[in-house]
CSV table of C-alpha atoms and ligand atoms in Angstrom, one decimal:
chain,number,residue,atom,x,y,z
R,11,MET,CA,-0.1,0.1,-0.3
R,12,PRO,CA,1.5,3.4,-0.8
R,13,ALA,CA,2.4,5.6,1.6
R,14,ALA,CA,-0.2,8.7,2.3
R,15,ASP,CA,2.3,11.5,2.6
R,16,GLY,CA,5.2,10.7,0.9
R,17,GLY,CA,6.3,8.1,3.6
R,18,ALA,CA,9.1,8.5,6.2
R,19,PRO,CA,12.7,7.0,5.8
R,20,ALA,CA,13.4,4.2,6.5
R,21,ALA,CA,14.0,2.8,10.0
R,22,THR,CA,16.0,0.0,11.7
R,23,GLU,CA,14.4,-2.6,14.0
R,24,SER,CA,16.8,-3.0,17.4
R,25,SER,CA,18.3,-6.1,15.3
R,26,GLY,CA,19.6,-3.1,12.7
R,27,ARG,CA,18.1,-5.2,10.0
R,28,GLN,CA,16.3,-2.3,7.8
R,29,MET,CA,12.5,-1.9,8.5
R,30,ARG,CA,10.3,-3.5,5.5
R,31,PHE,CA,7.1,-2.5,7.1
R,32,THR,CA,4.6,-0.5,5.0
R,33,ARG,CA,4.3,2.8,6.1
R,34,ARG,CA,1.5,5.5,5.8
R,35,THR,CA,3.0,8.0,9.1
R,36,THR,CA,1.9,11.3,8.9
R,37,THR,CA,3.5,14.0,11.4
R,38,ALA,CA,1.7,15.2,14.6
R,39,LEU,CA,1.4,18.4,12.6
R,40,ALA,CA,-1.3,17.2,11.0
R,41,THR,CA,-4.2,18.7,12.1
R,42,ALA,CA,-7.8,18.0,11.5
R,43,ALA,CA,-7.7,21.1,9.0
R,44,ALA,CA,-4.5,19.7,6.9
R,45,LEU,CA,-6.1,15.8,7.3
R,46,GLY,CA,-8.6,16.9,4.0
R,47,THR,CA,-5.3,17.5,1.5
R,48,ILE,CA,-3.6,14.3,3.5
R,49,LEU,CA,-6.4,12.3,2.5
R,50,ALA,CA,-6.7,13.9,-1.1
R,51,GLY,CA,-3.0,13.4,-1.9
R,52,CYS,CA,-3.5,9.6,-0.6
R,53,ALA,CA,-2.5,7.3,-3.6
R,54,THR,CA,-5.8,5.1,-2.6
R,55,GLY,CA,-8.3,8.0,-1.7
R,56,ALA,CA,-10.7,9.3,-4.2
R,57,GLY,CA,-11.5,12.5,-2.6
R,58,SER,CA,-10.9,15.0,0.2
R,59,SER,CA,-12.6,12.8,2.8
R,60,ALA,CA,-12.5,9.4,1.0
R,61,PRO,CA,-11.5,6.9,3.2
R,62,ALA,CA,-8.4,4.7,2.1
R,63,VAL,CA,-9.0,1.8,0.1
R,64,ARG,CA,-8.7,-1.2,2.6
R,65,SER,CA,-7.4,-4.7,1.6
R,66,HIS,CA,-8.1,-8.1,3.3
R,67,ASP,CA,-4.7,-9.0,3.9
R,68,ASP,CA,-3.3,-6.1,5.8
R,69,VAL,CA,-3.7,-4.5,9.1
R,70,THR,CA,-3.6,-0.8,9.5
R,71,VAL,CA,-2.6,-0.4,12.8
R,72,TYR,CA,-2.6,3.6,14.4
R,73,THR,CA,0.2,4.6,16.7
R,74,TRP,CA,2.3,7.5,17.5
R,75,TRP,CA,5.1,5.2,17.6
R,76,ALA,CA,7.4,6.8,14.8
R,77,GLU,CA,10.8,7.7,16.0
R,78,GLY,CA,13.7,6.0,17.8
R,79,VAL,CA,12.9,3.4,20.4
R,80,GLU,CA,8.9,3.1,20.1
R,81,GLN,CA,9.3,3.0,16.4
R,82,GLN,CA,12.0,-0.2,17.3
R,83,GLY,CA,9.1,-1.5,19.6
R,84,LEU,CA,6.5,-1.2,17.3
R,85,ASN,CA,9.1,-2.9,14.5
R,86,ALA,CA,9.3,-5.6,17.0
R,87,LEU,CA,5.6,-6.3,17.4
R,88,ALA,CA,5.2,-6.2,13.7
R,89,THR,CA,7.9,-8.6,13.2
R,90,ALA,CA,5.7,-11.4,15.7
R,91,PHE,CA,2.8,-10.3,13.8
R,92,GLU,CA,3.9,-11.5,10.5
R,93,GLU,CA,6.0,-14.5,11.3
R,94,GLN,CA,2.8,-15.7,13.2
R,95,ASN,CA,0.2,-14.8,9.9
R,96,PRO,CA,2.4,-14.8,7.2
R,97,GLY,CA,-0.9,-14.0,4.9
R,98,ILE,CA,-1.2,-10.7,6.5
R,99,GLU,CA,0.8,-7.8,5.9
R,100,PHE,CA,1.3,-5.0,8.9
R,101,VAL,CA,0.6,-1.4,7.8
R,102,ASP,CA,2.0,1.3,10.4
R,103,ASP,CA,-0.8,3.5,9.8
R,104,GLY,CA,0.6,6.1,12.3
R,105,ILE,CA,1.5,9.5,13.4
R,106,THR,CA,4.8,11.0,15.4
R,107,GLY,CA,4.7,13.1,18.0
R,108,GLY,CA,5.5,11.5,21.9
R,109,GLY,CA,2.4,11.2,24.3
R,110,GLY,CA,0.3,11.2,21.9
R,111,SER,CA,-1.8,14.5,22.1
R,112,ALA,CA,-1.9,15.3,18.5
R,113,ALA,CA,-2.6,11.8,17.6
R,114,LYS,CA,-5.4,11.7,19.5
R,115,GLU,CA,-6.8,14.4,17.5
R,116,HIS,CA,-6.0,13.2,14.4
R,117,LEU,CA,-7.1,9.9,14.9
R,118,GLN,CA,-10.8,11.7,16.3
R,119,THR,CA,-10.9,12.8,12.7
R,120,ARG,CA,-10.1,9.8,11.2
R,121,LEU,CA,-12.9,8.5,13.5
R,122,GLU,CA,-15.4,10.9,12.9
R,123,THR,CA,-15.1,10.6,8.9
R,124,GLN,CA,-15.4,7.0,8.8
R,125,ASP,CA,-12.0,6.4,8.0
R,126,PRO,CA,-10.7,4.1,11.0
R,127,PRO,CA,-7.5,2.1,11.4
R,128,ASP,CA,-8.2,-1.4,11.8
R,129,SER,CA,-6.5,-0.9,15.6
R,130,PHE,CA,-5.6,2.1,17.1
R,131,LEU,CA,-3.1,2.5,20.3
R,132,ALA,CA,-5.1,3.8,23.4
R,133,HIS,CA,-4.6,4.0,26.9
R,134,ALA,CA,-6.3,1.6,29.2
R,135,GLY,CA,-8.6,3.1,31.6
R,136,ALA,CA,-10.6,5.7,31.0
R,137,GLU,CA,-9.2,7.2,27.7
R,138,LEU,CA,-11.7,4.6,25.9
R,139,GLN,CA,-14.6,5.9,27.3
R,140,ASP,CA,-15.4,8.5,24.5
R,141,TYR,CA,-14.2,5.8,22.2
R,142,ILE,CA,-16.8,3.5,23.8
R,143,ASP,CA,-19.4,6.5,23.6
R,144,GLY,CA,-18.7,7.2,20.3
R,145,LYS,CA,-19.1,3.3,19.1
R,146,TYR,CA,-15.3,3.9,17.6
R,147,ILE,CA,-14.3,0.6,19.2
R,148,GLN,CA,-15.2,-3.2,19.2
R,149,ASP,CA,-16.2,-5.2,22.7
R,150,LEU,CA,-13.3,-7.6,22.8
R,151,SER,CA,-14.9,-9.9,25.8
R,152,PRO,CA,-15.5,-12.6,23.5
R,153,LEU,CA,-11.7,-12.9,21.9
R,154,TYR,CA,-10.6,-12.7,25.5
R,155,GLN,CA,-12.3,-15.6,26.5
R,156,GLU,CA,-11.2,-17.3,23.2
R,157,LEU,CA,-7.5,-16.2,24.0
R,158,GLY,CA,-8.2,-17.0,27.5
R,159,LEU,CA,-6.6,-13.7,28.2
R,160,THR,CA,-8.9,-12.8,31.4
R,161,ASN,CA,-6.0,-14.9,33.6
R,162,ALA,CA,-3.2,-13.4,31.7
R,163,PHE,CA,-3.0,-10.0,32.9
R,164,PRO,CA,-3.4,-9.0,36.5
R,165,GLU,CA,-6.7,-8.2,38.2
R,166,ASP,CA,-6.7,-5.0,38.8
R,167,LEU,CA,-5.8,-4.4,35.4
R,168,ILE,CA,-8.9,-6.3,34.0
R,169,GLU,CA,-10.3,-3.7,36.2
R,170,ARG,CA,-8.8,-1.0,34.6
R,171,LEU,CA,-9.6,-2.1,31.5
R,172,SER,CA,-12.9,-3.1,32.0
R,173,THR,CA,-16.4,-0.9,31.4
R,174,ASP,CA,-19.7,-2.3,32.4
R,175,GLY,CA,-17.9,-5.8,32.2
R,176,LYS,CA,-17.0,-5.4,28.8
R,177,ILE,CA,-13.1,-5.1,27.5
R,178,TYR,CA,-12.5,-3.2,24.3
R,179,SER,CA,-8.3,-3.4,24.2
R,180,VAL,CA,-5.7,-5.5,24.6
R,181,PRO,CA,-2.9,-4.2,26.4
R,182,SER,CA,1.0,-4.6,25.0
R,183,ASN,CA,2.8,-3.7,28.3
R,184,ILE,CA,2.5,-1.7,31.5
R,185,HIS,CA,4.4,1.4,32.1
R,186,ARG,CA,5.5,3.6,35.0
R,187,ALA,CA,5.1,7.3,34.5
R,188,ASN,CA,6.5,8.5,38.1
R,189,VAL,CA,10.4,8.3,37.5
R,190,MET,CA,12.9,10.6,37.9
R,191,TRP,CA,16.2,10.1,35.2
R,192,VAL,CA,19.1,11.5,37.0
R,193,ASN,CA,22.0,12.2,36.0
R,194,PRO,CA,24.4,11.4,39.3
R,195,ALA,CA,27.6,12.9,38.0
R,196,VAL,CA,26.1,16.3,37.7
R,197,LEU,CA,25.2,16.3,41.6
R,198,GLN,CA,28.4,15.0,42.7
R,199,GLN,CA,30.1,17.1,40.9
R,200,HIS,CA,27.9,20.0,42.7
R,201,GLY,CA,28.5,18.4,46.2
R,202,LEU,CA,25.0,16.9,46.3
R,203,ASP,CA,23.7,13.5,47.4
R,204,PRO,CA,24.4,11.3,44.5
R,205,SER,CA,21.2,9.2,45.0
R,206,GLY,CA,18.9,11.3,43.1
R,207,GLU,CA,16.0,10.1,45.7
R,208,TYR,CA,13.9,12.9,47.4
R,209,ALA,CA,11.3,12.6,50.2
R,210,ASP,CA,9.5,15.7,49.4
R,211,LEU,CA,9.3,18.2,46.7
R,212,ASP,CA,11.0,21.2,49.1
R,213,GLY,CA,13.9,18.9,49.5
R,214,PHE,CA,14.1,18.8,45.6
R,215,ILE,CA,13.6,22.3,45.1
R,216,ALA,CA,16.9,22.9,47.7
R,217,ASP,CA,18.9,20.7,45.2
R,218,LEU,CA,17.5,22.1,42.4
R,219,GLU,CA,18.9,25.8,43.4
R,220,THR,CA,22.0,24.8,44.6
R,221,LEU,CA,22.5,23.6,40.8
R,222,LYS,CA,21.5,26.7,39.5
R,223,ALA,CA,23.3,29.2,41.9
R,224,ALA,CA,26.4,26.9,41.2
R,225,GLY,CA,25.6,27.7,37.2
R,226,VAL,CA,23.4,24.6,35.5
R,227,SER,CA,20.7,27.0,34.1
R,228,ALA,CA,18.5,24.3,33.7
R,229,PRO,CA,19.0,21.6,36.2
R,230,LEU,CA,15.5,19.7,35.2
R,231,SER,CA,14.7,18.9,31.9
R,232,VAL,CA,11.3,19.6,30.8
R,233,GLY,CA,9.6,18.9,27.4
R,234,THR,CA,6.4,20.0,25.5
R,235,THR,CA,2.8,20.4,27.0
R,236,TRP,CA,2.1,16.5,27.5
R,237,ALA,CA,5.3,16.0,29.3
R,238,GLN,CA,4.3,19.1,31.4
R,239,VAL,CA,1.1,17.3,31.8
R,240,HIS,CA,2.7,14.3,33.1
R,241,LEU,CA,5.2,16.4,35.4
R,242,LEU,CA,2.2,17.9,37.2
R,243,GLU,CA,0.5,14.8,37.8
R,244,THR,CA,3.7,13.5,39.7
R,245,VAL,CA,3.7,16.8,41.6
R,246,LEU,CA,0.1,16.4,42.4
R,247,LEU,CA,0.7,12.7,43.4
R,248,ALA,CA,3.8,14.1,45.9
R,249,ASP,CA,1.4,16.5,47.4
R,250,LEU,CA,-1.5,15.5,47.5
R,251,GLY,CA,-0.9,11.7,48.1
R,252,PRO,CA,-2.5,8.7,46.1
R,253,ALA,CA,-6.0,8.8,47.9
R,254,ALA,CA,-6.6,12.6,47.5
R,255,TYR,CA,-4.9,12.2,43.9
R,256,ASN,CA,-7.3,9.4,42.8
R,257,GLY,CA,-9.8,11.9,44.6
R,258,LEU,CA,-9.3,14.8,41.6
R,259,TRP,CA,-10.5,11.6,38.9
R,260,SER,CA,-13.4,10.3,41.1
R,261,GLY,CA,-14.7,13.7,42.3
R,262,GLU,CA,-13.3,13.6,46.1
R,263,THR,CA,-10.5,15.9,45.7
R,264,ASP,CA,-12.0,19.2,45.4
R,265,TRP,CA,-10.0,21.3,42.9
R,266,SER,CA,-9.8,24.2,44.1
R,267,GLY,CA,-8.8,23.4,47.9
R,268,PRO,CA,-5.4,24.5,49.1
R,269,GLU,CA,-3.6,21.6,48.7
R,270,VAL,CA,-3.9,21.8,44.8
R,271,THR,CA,-2.5,25.2,45.0
R,272,THR,CA,0.1,24.1,47.0
R,273,ALA,CA,1.0,21.9,44.3
R,274,LEU,CA,0.2,24.1,41.4
R,275,GLU,CA,3.1,26.2,43.3
R,276,HIS,CA,5.6,23.7,43.9
R,277,TYR,CA,5.1,23.0,40.1
R,278,ARG,CA,5.9,26.5,39.3
R,279,THR,CA,8.9,26.9,41.2
R,280,LEU,CA,9.6,23.5,39.1
R,281,LEU,CA,9.0,24.9,35.7
R,282,SER,CA,11.2,28.2,36.8
R,283,TYR,CA,14.4,25.5,36.9
R,284,SER,CA,13.4,24.3,33.7
R,285,ASN,CA,15.2,24.9,29.8
R,286,PRO,CA,13.7,27.5,28.1
R,287,ASP,CA,12.8,25.8,25.1
R,288,ARG,CA,10.5,23.1,26.9
R,289,ASP,CA,7.2,24.4,25.2
R,290,ASP,CA,9.4,23.1,21.9
R,291,ILE,CA,10.9,20.2,22.3
R,292,ASP,CA,9.2,16.7,22.5
R,293,TRP,CA,10.8,13.8,25.1
R,294,GLN,CA,13.3,12.6,23.4
R,295,PRO,CA,15.2,15.5,23.5
R,296,ALA,CA,14.4,16.8,27.0
R,297,THR,CA,16.1,13.3,27.8
R,298,GLU,CA,19.2,13.9,26.2
R,299,LYS,CA,19.7,16.8,28.2
R,300,VAL,CA,19.9,14.6,31.0
R,301,ILE,CA,22.3,12.3,29.2
R,302,ALA,CA,24.7,15.0,28.1
R,303,GLY,CA,24.9,16.6,31.7
R,304,GLU,CA,23.2,19.3,30.7
R,305,SER,CA,20.4,18.9,33.3
R,306,ALA,CA,20.6,16.4,36.3
R,307,PHE,CA,17.4,15.8,36.1
R,308,ASN,CA,14.1,15.0,33.9
R,309,VAL,CA,10.7,13.3,35.1
R,310,MET,CA,9.4,11.1,32.7
R,311,GLY,CA,7.8,7.3,31.9
R,312,ASP,CA,10.3,4.6,31.4
R,313,TRP,CA,10.0,4.6,28.0
R,314,ALA,CA,12.9,6.8,28.3
R,315,LEU,CA,14.9,3.8,30.1
R,316,THR,CA,15.9,2.6,26.4
R,317,ALA,CA,17.3,6.1,25.1
R,318,PHE,CA,19.6,5.7,27.7
R,319,GLU,CA,20.8,1.8,27.3
R,320,SER,CA,20.8,2.3,23.7
R,321,GLN,CA,24.0,5.0,24.0
R,322,GLY,CA,25.5,2.2,26.1
R,323,LYS,CA,24.9,4.1,29.4
R,324,LYS,CA,24.5,1.9,32.7
R,325,LEU,CA,21.9,1.9,35.5
R,326,GLY,CA,23.4,2.7,38.7
R,327,THR,CA,26.3,4.5,37.1
R,328,ASP,CA,25.8,6.7,34.4
R,329,PHE,CA,22.3,7.4,35.2
R,330,LEU,CA,19.6,6.4,37.9
R,331,ALA,CA,15.9,5.8,37.8
R,332,VAL,CA,13.9,6.4,41.0
R,333,PRO,CA,10.4,7.7,42.1
R,334,SER,CA,9.9,11.2,41.2
R,335,PRO,CA,10.4,13.4,44.4
R,336,GLY,CA,7.9,12.7,46.9
R,337,THR,CA,6.3,9.5,45.2
R,338,SER,CA,8.1,6.4,46.2
R,339,GLY,CA,6.0,3.6,47.1
R,340,GLU,CA,3.6,4.6,44.3
R,341,PHE,CA,3.2,3.4,40.8
R,342,ASP,CA,1.8,5.7,38.9
R,343,PHE,CA,0.5,3.5,35.9
R,344,LEU,CA,-0.2,3.5,32.3
R,345,ALA,CA,-1.0,0.4,29.9
R,346,ASP,CA,-0.5,1.0,26.3
R,347,SER,CA,-3.3,-1.0,24.7
R,348,PHE,CA,-4.8,-1.7,21.2
R,349,THR,CA,-8.6,-1.6,20.3
R,350,MET,CA,-10.3,-3.0,17.3
R,351,SER,CA,-12.2,-0.3,15.5
R,352,THR,CA,-15.7,-0.9,14.6
R,353,GLY,CA,-16.6,-0.4,10.6
R,354,ILE,CA,-13.5,-1.7,9.3
R,355,LEU,CA,-13.6,-4.7,6.7
R,356,ASP,CA,-12.0,-7.8,7.9
R,357,GLU,CA,-12.0,-8.4,11.6
R,358,GLU,CA,-10.1,-11.5,11.3
R,359,SER,CA,-6.7,-9.7,10.6
R,360,ALA,CA,-7.5,-7.1,13.2
R,361,LYS,CA,-7.8,-10.0,15.7
R,362,ALA,CA,-4.9,-11.6,14.7
R,363,TRP,CA,-3.3,-8.6,15.6
R,364,LEU,CA,-4.6,-8.3,18.6
R,365,LYS,CA,-3.6,-12.2,19.5
R,366,THR,CA,-0.2,-11.2,18.8
R,367,ILE,CA,-0.2,-8.2,21.3
R,368,GLY,CA,-1.5,-10.4,24.0
R,369,SER,CA,1.2,-13.1,23.2
R,370,LYS,CA,3.4,-14.0,25.5
R,371,GLU,CA,6.0,-13.8,22.4
R,372,GLY,CA,4.8,-10.5,21.4
R,373,GLN,CA,4.5,-9.2,25.0
R,374,VAL,CA,8.6,-10.5,25.6
R,375,ARG,CA,9.6,-8.9,22.3
R,376,PHE,CA,8.1,-5.4,22.5
R,377,ASN,CA,8.8,-5.0,26.2
R,378,LYS,CA,12.2,-5.7,25.6
R,379,ILE,CA,12.5,-3.0,23.9
R,380,LYS,CA,10.0,-1.0,25.2
R,381,GLY,CA,11.4,-0.5,28.5
R,382,SER,CA,7.7,-1.3,29.8
R,383,ILE,CA,7.0,-4.6,31.4
R,384,PRO,CA,4.5,-6.6,30.2
R,385,ALA,CA,1.1,-7.2,31.3
R,386,ARG,CA,1.0,-10.7,31.2
R,387,GLU,CA,2.0,-12.3,34.6
R,388,ASP,CA,3.1,-15.4,33.5
R,389,VAL,CA,6.4,-13.9,31.7
R,390,ASP,CA,9.8,-14.8,33.4
R,391,ALA,CA,10.8,-11.6,34.9
R,392,GLY,CA,14.5,-13.1,35.1
R,393,GLN,CA,15.2,-12.0,30.6
R,394,PHE,CA,14.4,-8.4,31.4
R,395,THR,CA,17.0,-5.8,32.6
R,396,PRO,CA,17.5,-4.6,36.4
R,397,TYR,CA,15.2,-1.5,35.9
R,398,GLN,CA,12.3,-3.7,34.5
R,399,GLN,CA,12.8,-6.3,37.2
R,400,MET,CA,12.7,-3.4,39.8
R,401,ALA,CA,9.6,-2.2,38.1
R,402,ILE,CA,8.0,-5.8,38.3
R,403,LYS,CA,8.6,-5.8,41.3
R,404,SER,CA,6.9,-2.3,42.6
R,405,PHE,CA,4.3,-3.1,40.2
R,406,ARG,CA,3.2,-5.8,42.4
R,407,GLN,CA,3.6,-4.1,45.7
R,408,ASP,CA,3.4,-0.4,45.5
R,409,THR,CA,0.4,1.5,45.9
R,410,ILE,CA,-1.2,2.1,41.8
R,411,VAL,CA,-2.5,5.0,40.6
R,412,SER,CA,-3.9,6.0,37.3
R,413,SER,CA,-1.4,8.5,34.9
R,414,LEU,CA,-3.3,11.5,33.9
R,415,ALA,CA,-1.3,12.5,31.3
R,416,HIS,CA,-1.6,8.9,29.8
R,417,GLY,CA,-5.3,8.4,29.2
R,418,ALA,CA,-5.6,6.2,32.5
R,419,ALA,CA,-7.2,8.7,34.9
R,420,VAL,CA,-9.6,10.7,32.6
R,421,PRO,CA,-11.5,10.4,29.5
R,422,VAL,CA,-9.5,12.2,26.7
R,423,SER,CA,-12.3,15.0,26.6
R,424,HIS,CA,-10.7,16.2,30.0
R,425,LEU,CA,-7.6,15.8,29.1
R,426,ASP,CA,-8.0,18.0,26.4
R,427,GLN,CA,-8.9,21.0,28.2
R,428,ILE,CA,-6.3,20.1,31.3
R,429,THR,CA,-3.3,20.3,28.3
R,430,ALA,CA,-4.8,23.1,27.2
R,431,ALA,CA,-4.6,24.8,30.6
R,432,THR,CA,-1.0,23.3,31.1
R,433,ALA,CA,0.1,25.0,27.9
R,434,ALA,CA,-1.3,28.1,28.9
R,435,PHE,CA,0.1,28.0,32.1
R,436,SER,CA,3.7,27.8,30.7
R,437,ARG,CA,3.4,30.9,29.2
R,438,ASP,CA,1.7,33.2,31.8
R,439,LEU,CA,2.7,31.3,35.2
R,440,ASP,CA,-0.5,32.5,37.0
R,441,VAL,CA,-1.3,30.0,39.9
R,442,ALA,CA,-4.6,31.2,40.1
R,443,ALA,CA,-5.8,31.4,36.5
R,444,PHE,CA,-4.5,27.6,36.4
R,445,GLN,CA,-6.2,26.6,39.5
R,446,SER,CA,-9.6,27.8,38.3
R,447,ALA,CA,-8.9,26.4,34.3
R,448,LEU,CA,-8.3,23.0,36.3
R,449,VAL,CA,-11.5,23.3,38.3
R,450,ALA,CA,-13.4,24.1,35.1
R,451,ALA,CA,-12.2,21.1,33.2
R,452,ALA,CA,-13.4,19.0,36.1
R,453,ALA,CA,-16.7,20.2,36.1
R,454,GLY,CA,-17.2,19.3,32.5
T,24,GAL,C1,2.7,7.6,25.7
T,24,GAL,C2,2.7,6.0,25.7
T,24,GAL,C3,4.3,5.4,25.6
T,24,GAL,C4,5.2,6.2,24.7
T,24,GAL,C5,5.3,7.9,25.2
T,24,GAL,C6,5.5,8.8,24.2
T,24,GAL,O1,1.4,8.1,26.1
T,24,GAL,O2,2.1,5.3,26.5
T,24,GAL,O3,4.0,4.2,25.0
T,24,GAL,O4,4.9,6.2,23.7
T,24,GAL,O5,3.4,8.2,25.1
T,24,GAL,O6,5.2,8.9,23.1
């Protein structure tokens, strides 16, 4: 199938093999307005809103994993899929842009114009609700029965995946969001405790101040808006604790309360130690700043692991991965999960894809690259990296909370409002206006 936008350059799998999957990948800058142009330019499309021609012998899969380790992880899944299903071609039908905020906007337009990919990446949890309400995705409970998936995943994951007793996606992994990536050499150089662990935000801020006073201009690296929402959620978790943090999503915690004000003030202080280009860079360049020693810290999910390891950096010496300040004993959870769209030509191919996602082999091959841990419980932990073994242990024993930035805590529409408020705050740093916008977002 020809590429919709001229395609992306060839990429390599982790093995270094040339990527051979067909790509229709567009960029995150493709807005709803630009979509018509893209479709018009598609060799298979007949008009500005005509869906691409579908074929029985391929499966089109939409993600935002189009670069670096994320693309390598997707390629590993695609390879496993094509090995298990020699007659079906994997078509990478995604978009670039970390965190998926632009991708979700673009996807929404495709769903509304009846141009769904066969399967798309979403997050387990509240994010699925809008897709369920819009009838864009199918109930996969019968597939769970058929493949025995209900017993393969942990019970509380099944709970987070279920809506009114039905399950609408198959998780490929579990990621931890409250991880702080630390360059211990920068801390040592300035006489600070090189463990990078902080019981609370005040201790963390004191060290940021020491670093800044010593000439490290941006000791905390921060990426674009979705990465800022990600940082914000870890600050809310630290200041409110898990119960009140959960209450933000259930309606039991008052967004206008003083604890939230304190968290937002802490968040503003953290931004004052960050890089001035924060609004313009995705997560990878922000991670690079820590790898290069330009910044000492970055808060990011554990997909960042492979970014360090692929550059030969060793956990424990060259870099550290610790709970973000004030969140020790808590596991801020998200799971990448694949759906089956409604109105697709060939459900059998889509089910075959979901079977690979849920299979032991698919989960092992994918997670070895992605830095996350398998969602399946029956996978031997010994074959993963020390970081991942730590994450597996922590997922079993820590208090689990749902990630805001990555779709576990709130539906897309609510997250969109929080994202807009966070973007505005990065410019005006007005805590009162930010809090009012967050109160309004929670009110719907
Ligand atoms: C998350 C997703 C991760 C990773 C990250 C950065 O939303 O769950 O798998 O892709 O975005 O792009």
